[in-house]
Coordinates of C-alpha atoms in Angstrom, one line a residue:
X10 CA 0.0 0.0 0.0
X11 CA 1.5 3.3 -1.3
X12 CA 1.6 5.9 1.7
X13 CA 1.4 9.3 0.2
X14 CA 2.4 12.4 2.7
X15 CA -1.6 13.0 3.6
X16 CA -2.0 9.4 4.7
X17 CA 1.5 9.7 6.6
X18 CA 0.1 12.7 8.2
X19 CA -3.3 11.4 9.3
X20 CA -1.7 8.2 10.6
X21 CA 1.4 10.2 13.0
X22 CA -1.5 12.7 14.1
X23 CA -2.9 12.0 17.6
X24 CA -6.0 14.5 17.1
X25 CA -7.4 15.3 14.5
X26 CA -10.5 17.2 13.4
X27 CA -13.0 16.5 10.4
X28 CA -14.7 19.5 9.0
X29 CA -18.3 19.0 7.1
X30 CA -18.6 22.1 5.0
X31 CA -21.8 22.8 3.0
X32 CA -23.3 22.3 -0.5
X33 CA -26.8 21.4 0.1
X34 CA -27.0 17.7 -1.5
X35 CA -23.2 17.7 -2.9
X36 CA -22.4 16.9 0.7
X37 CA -23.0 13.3 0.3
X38 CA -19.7 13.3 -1.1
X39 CA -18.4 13.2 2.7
X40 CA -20.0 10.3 2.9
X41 CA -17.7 8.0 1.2
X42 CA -14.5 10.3 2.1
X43 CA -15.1 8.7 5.5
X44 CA -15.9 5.6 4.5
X45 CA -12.2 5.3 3.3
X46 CA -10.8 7.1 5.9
X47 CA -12.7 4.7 8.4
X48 CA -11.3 1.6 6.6
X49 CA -7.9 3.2 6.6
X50 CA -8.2 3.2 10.4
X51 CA -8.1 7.0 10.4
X52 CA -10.5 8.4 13.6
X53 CA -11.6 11.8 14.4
X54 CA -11.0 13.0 17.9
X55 CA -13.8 16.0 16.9
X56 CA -16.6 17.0 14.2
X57 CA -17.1 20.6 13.4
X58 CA -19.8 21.2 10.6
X59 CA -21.1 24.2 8.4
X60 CA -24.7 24.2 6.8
X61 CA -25.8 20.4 5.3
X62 CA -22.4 18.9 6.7
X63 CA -23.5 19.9 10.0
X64 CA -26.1 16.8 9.8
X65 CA -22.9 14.6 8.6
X66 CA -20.5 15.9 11.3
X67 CA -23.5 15.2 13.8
X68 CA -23.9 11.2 12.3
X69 CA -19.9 10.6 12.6
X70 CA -20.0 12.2 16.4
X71 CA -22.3 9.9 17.7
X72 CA -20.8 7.0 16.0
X73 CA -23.3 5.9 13.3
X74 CA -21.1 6.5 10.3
X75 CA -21.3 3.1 9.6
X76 CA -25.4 4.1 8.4
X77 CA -24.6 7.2 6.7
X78 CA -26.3 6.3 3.8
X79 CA -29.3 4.8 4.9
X80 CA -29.5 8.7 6.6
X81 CA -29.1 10.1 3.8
X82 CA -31.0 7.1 1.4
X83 CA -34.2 7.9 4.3
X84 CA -33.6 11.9 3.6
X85 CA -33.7 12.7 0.3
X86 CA -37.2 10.1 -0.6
X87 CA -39.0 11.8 1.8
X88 CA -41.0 14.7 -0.6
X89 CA -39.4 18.1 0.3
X90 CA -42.9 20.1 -1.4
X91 CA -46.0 19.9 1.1
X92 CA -48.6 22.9 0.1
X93 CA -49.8 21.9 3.6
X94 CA -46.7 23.5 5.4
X95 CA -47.9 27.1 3.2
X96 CA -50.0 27.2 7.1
X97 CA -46.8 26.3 9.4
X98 CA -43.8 28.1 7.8
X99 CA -45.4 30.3 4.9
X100 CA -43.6 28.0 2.5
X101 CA -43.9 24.5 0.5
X102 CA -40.5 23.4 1.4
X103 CA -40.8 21.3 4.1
X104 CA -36.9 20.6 4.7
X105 CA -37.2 21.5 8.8
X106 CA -39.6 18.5 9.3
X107 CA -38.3 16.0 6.9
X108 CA -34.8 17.3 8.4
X109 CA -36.1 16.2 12.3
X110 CA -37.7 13.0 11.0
X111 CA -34.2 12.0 9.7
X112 CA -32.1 13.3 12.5
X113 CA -34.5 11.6 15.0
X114 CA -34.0 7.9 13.0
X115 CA -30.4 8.0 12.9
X116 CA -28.7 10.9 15.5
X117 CA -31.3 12.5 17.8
X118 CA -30.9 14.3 20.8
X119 CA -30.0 11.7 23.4
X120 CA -27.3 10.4 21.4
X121 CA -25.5 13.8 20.5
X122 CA -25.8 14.5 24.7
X123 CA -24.5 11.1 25.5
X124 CA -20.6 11.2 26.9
X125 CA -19.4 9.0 24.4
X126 CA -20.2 11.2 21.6
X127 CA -16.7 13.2 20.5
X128 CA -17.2 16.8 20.5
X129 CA -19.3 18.3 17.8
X130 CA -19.3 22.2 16.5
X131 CA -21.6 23.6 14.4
X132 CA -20.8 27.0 13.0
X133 CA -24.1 29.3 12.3
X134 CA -24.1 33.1 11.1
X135 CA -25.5 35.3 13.6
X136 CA -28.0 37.9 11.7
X137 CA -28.3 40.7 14.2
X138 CA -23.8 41.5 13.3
X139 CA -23.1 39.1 10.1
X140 CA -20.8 37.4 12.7
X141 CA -20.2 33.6 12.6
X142 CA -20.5 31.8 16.1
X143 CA -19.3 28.4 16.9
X144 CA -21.2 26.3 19.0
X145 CA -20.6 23.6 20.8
X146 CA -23.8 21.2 20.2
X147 CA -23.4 19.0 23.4
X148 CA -24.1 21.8 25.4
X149 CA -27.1 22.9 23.5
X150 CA -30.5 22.7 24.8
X151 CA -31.8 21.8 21.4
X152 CA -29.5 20.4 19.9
X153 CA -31.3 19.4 16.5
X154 CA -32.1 23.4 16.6
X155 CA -29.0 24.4 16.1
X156 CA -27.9 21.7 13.2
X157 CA -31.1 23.4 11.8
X158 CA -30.2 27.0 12.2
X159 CA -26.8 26.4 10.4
X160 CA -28.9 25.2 7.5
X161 CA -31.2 28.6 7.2
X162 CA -31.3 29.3 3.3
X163 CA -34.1 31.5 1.9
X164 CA -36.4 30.7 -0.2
X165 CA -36.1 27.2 1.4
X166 CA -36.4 28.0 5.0
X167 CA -38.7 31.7 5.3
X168 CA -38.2 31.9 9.3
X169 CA -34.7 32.6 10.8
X170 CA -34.3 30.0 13.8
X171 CA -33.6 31.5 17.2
X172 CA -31.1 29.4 19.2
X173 CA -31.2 30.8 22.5
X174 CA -32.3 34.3 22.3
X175 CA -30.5 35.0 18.9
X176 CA -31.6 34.5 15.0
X177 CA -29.3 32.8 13.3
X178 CA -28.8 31.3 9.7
X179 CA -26.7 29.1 7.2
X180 CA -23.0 29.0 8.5
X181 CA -21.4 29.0 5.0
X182 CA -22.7 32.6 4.5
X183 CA -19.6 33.8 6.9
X184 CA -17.1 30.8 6.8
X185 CA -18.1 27.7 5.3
X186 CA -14.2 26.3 6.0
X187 CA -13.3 27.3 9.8
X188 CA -10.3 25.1 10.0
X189 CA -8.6 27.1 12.2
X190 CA -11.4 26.4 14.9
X191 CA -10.4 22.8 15.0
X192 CA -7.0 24.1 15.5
X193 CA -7.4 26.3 18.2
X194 CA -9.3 23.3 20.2
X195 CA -6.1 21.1 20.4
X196 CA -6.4 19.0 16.8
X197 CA -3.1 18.5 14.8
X198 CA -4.3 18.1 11.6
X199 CA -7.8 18.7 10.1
X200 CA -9.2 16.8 7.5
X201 CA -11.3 19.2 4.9
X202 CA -14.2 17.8 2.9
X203 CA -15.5 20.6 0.3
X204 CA -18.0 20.4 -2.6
X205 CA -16.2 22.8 -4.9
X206 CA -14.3 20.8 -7.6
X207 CA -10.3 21.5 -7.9
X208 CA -11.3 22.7 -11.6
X209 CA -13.5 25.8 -10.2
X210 CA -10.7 27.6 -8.4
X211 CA -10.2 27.6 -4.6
X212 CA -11.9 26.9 -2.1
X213 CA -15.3 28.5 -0.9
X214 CA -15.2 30.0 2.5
X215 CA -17.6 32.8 1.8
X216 CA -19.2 35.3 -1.0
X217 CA -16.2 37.4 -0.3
X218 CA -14.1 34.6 0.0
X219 CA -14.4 31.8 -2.7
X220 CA -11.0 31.4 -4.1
X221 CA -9.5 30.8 -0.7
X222 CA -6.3 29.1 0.3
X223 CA -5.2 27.6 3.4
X224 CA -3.3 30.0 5.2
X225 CA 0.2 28.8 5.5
X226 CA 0.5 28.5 8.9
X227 CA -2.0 25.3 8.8
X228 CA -1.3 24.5 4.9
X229 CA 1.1 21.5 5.9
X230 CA -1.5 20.0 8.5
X231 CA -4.8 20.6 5.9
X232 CA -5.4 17.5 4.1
X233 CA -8.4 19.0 1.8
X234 CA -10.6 16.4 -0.4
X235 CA -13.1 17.5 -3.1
X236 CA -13.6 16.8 -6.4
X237 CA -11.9 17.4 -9.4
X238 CA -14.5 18.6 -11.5
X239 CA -18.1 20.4 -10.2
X240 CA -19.9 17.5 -9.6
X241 CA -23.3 16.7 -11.6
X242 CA -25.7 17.5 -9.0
X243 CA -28.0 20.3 -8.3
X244 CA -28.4 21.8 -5.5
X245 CA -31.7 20.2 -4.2
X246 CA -31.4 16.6 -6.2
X247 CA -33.6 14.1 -4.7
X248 CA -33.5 11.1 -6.7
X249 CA -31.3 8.6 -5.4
X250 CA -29.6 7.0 -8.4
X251 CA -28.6 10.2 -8.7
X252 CA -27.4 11.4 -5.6
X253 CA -25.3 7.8 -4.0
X254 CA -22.8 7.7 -6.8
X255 CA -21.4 11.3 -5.5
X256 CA -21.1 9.2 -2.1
X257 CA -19.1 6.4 -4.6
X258 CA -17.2 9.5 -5.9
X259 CA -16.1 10.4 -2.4
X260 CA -14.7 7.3 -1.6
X261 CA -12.8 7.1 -4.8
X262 CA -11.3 10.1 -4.3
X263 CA -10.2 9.6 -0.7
X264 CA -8.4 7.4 -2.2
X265 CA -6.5 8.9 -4.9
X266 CA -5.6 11.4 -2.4
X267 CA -4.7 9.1 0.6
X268 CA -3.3 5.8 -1.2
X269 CA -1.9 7.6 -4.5
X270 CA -4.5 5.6 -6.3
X271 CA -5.7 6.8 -10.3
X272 CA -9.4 6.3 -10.8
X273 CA -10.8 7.7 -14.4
X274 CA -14.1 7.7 -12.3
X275 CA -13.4 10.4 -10.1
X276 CA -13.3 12.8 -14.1
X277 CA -17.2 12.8 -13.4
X278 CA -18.0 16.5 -14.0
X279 CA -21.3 18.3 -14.8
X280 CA -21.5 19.3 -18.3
X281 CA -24.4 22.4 -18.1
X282 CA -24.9 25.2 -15.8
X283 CA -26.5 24.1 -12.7
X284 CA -27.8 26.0 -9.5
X285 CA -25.4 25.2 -7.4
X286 CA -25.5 26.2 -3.4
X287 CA -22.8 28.8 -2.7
X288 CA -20.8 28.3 -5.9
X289 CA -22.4 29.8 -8.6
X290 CA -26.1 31.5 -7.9
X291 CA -26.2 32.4 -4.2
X292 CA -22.5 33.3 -4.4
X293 CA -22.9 36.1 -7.1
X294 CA -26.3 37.5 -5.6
X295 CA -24.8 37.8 -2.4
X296 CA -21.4 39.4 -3.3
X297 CA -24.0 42.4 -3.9
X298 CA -26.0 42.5 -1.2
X299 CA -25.4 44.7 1.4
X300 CA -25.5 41.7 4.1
X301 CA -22.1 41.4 2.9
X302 CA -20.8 44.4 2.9
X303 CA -20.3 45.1 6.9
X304 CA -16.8 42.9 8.3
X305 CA -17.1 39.9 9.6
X306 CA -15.4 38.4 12.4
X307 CA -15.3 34.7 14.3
X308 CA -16.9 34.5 17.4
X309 CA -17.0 31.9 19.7
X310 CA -19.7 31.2 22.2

């Protein structure tokens, strides 16, 4: 077995972090990143995730990795359009219940609270100051709320959750890649999972932000895996034969970058112009909005 410098890293590191950044349904292509980390004995001593990896980060934490994709097989055929929930939440999305029916099956609250559960940190954007705020879920009286918060999207979700006197919404709108937050809580390496391809430029931390590159202070204890190419999904796919080969796609290119393996499958790229969460769409409407045009800071809670 070849043992490229990533793999030598993971395996001589005593702590290390995984970080579950966003892209809506692209982020199934965690799935089978840790799948091949998992069967490469590689363990994470802490979760931390952003927006729709915060639901991934919480499925590692508690140990159920193992039934990732009957999570996500469970999510994505439950129908996301009731004109029912037009009463409840003024919308026909109904991603906050089929999002608790999931979360209930396969995390829940009990679980996430339990003291074998490693830590998990969720990162949500605070609305009142456009300041991103780290929380630590175990300590959360709801925890399932604040997963939920870090997903707030409009025109998806049309009522800002409050997590404990404050509104808060999607994570990824301030820093969708806090690595340095795993840092600063003890890890020696971090392993990145992002749904922008290598092909589309750097990586997306925010709409002022999306060509990013690992500051150089952490670049030698990063290991980053995404695709090569933008991967052919949209943003709110919910057929399954379409969305578990992006989970196959993971694996296989866990383990190019881990084993210095070549597989022609991991060249799967989109071939039109899809929405695409944070990348293409949201990212250019909110570069001008004037959300964005106040600083930013990290704050932790």
């Amino acid at each position: 077995m070849t043992q490229t410098p990533a793999l030598s890293l993971l395996r001589s590191s005593r702590t290390i972090g995984y970080l579950f950044s966003g892209g809506a349904t692209r982020t199934i292509f965690q799935v089978g990143v840790v799948e091949t980390l998992d069967a490469l004995g590689i363990r994470p001593a802490a979760c931390l995730g952003v927006s729709a990896g915060a639901w991934n980060a919480a499925a590692v934490a508690v140990g159920n990795l193992h039934r990732l994709r009957p999570y996500w097989r469970f999510f994505v055929r439950m129908p996301a359009l009731d004109v029912t929930n037009l009463l409840r939440e003024h919308s026909p999305f109904a991603w906050s219940r089929i999002h608790e029916r999931a979360f209930n099956r396969y995390v829940g609250n009990e679980r996430i609270k339990s003291a074998t559960t490693l830590p998990l940190i969720v990162a949500l954007s605070r609305l009142r100051d456009k300041q991103q705020v780290i929380f630590d879920v175990r300590e959360a009286a709801d925890p399932f709320r604040v997963l939920l918060a870090s997903n707030y999207l409009p025109p998806f979700y049309t009522h800002p959750l409050d997590v404990e006197g404050e509104r808060y919404g999607d994570g990824g709108w301030t820093n969708s890649i806090p690595y340095e937050e795993l840092f600063a809580r003890g890890c020696d390496a971090v392993v990145l999972m992002a749904s922008k391809g290598e092909s589309e430029g750097g990586l997306y931390r925010n709409p002022d932000d999306y060509e990013h590159e690992i500051a150089p202070e952490y670049r030698d204890r990063v290991v980053v895996f995404r695709p090569r190419h933008r991967m052919p999904l949209n943003f709110v796919e919910r057929r399954w034969s379409k969305v578990s080969p992006i989970a196959d796609l993971g694996a296989l290119r866990a383990r190019e970058i881990l084993l210095g393996e070549r597989h022609p499958e991991t060249d799967l790229a989109a071939t039109g112009r899809a929405f695409s969460a944070h990348l293409v769409t949201v990212r250019d409407v909110a570069r001008r909005a004037a959300f964005w045009r106040k600083p930013r800071r990290l704050a932790s809670r």
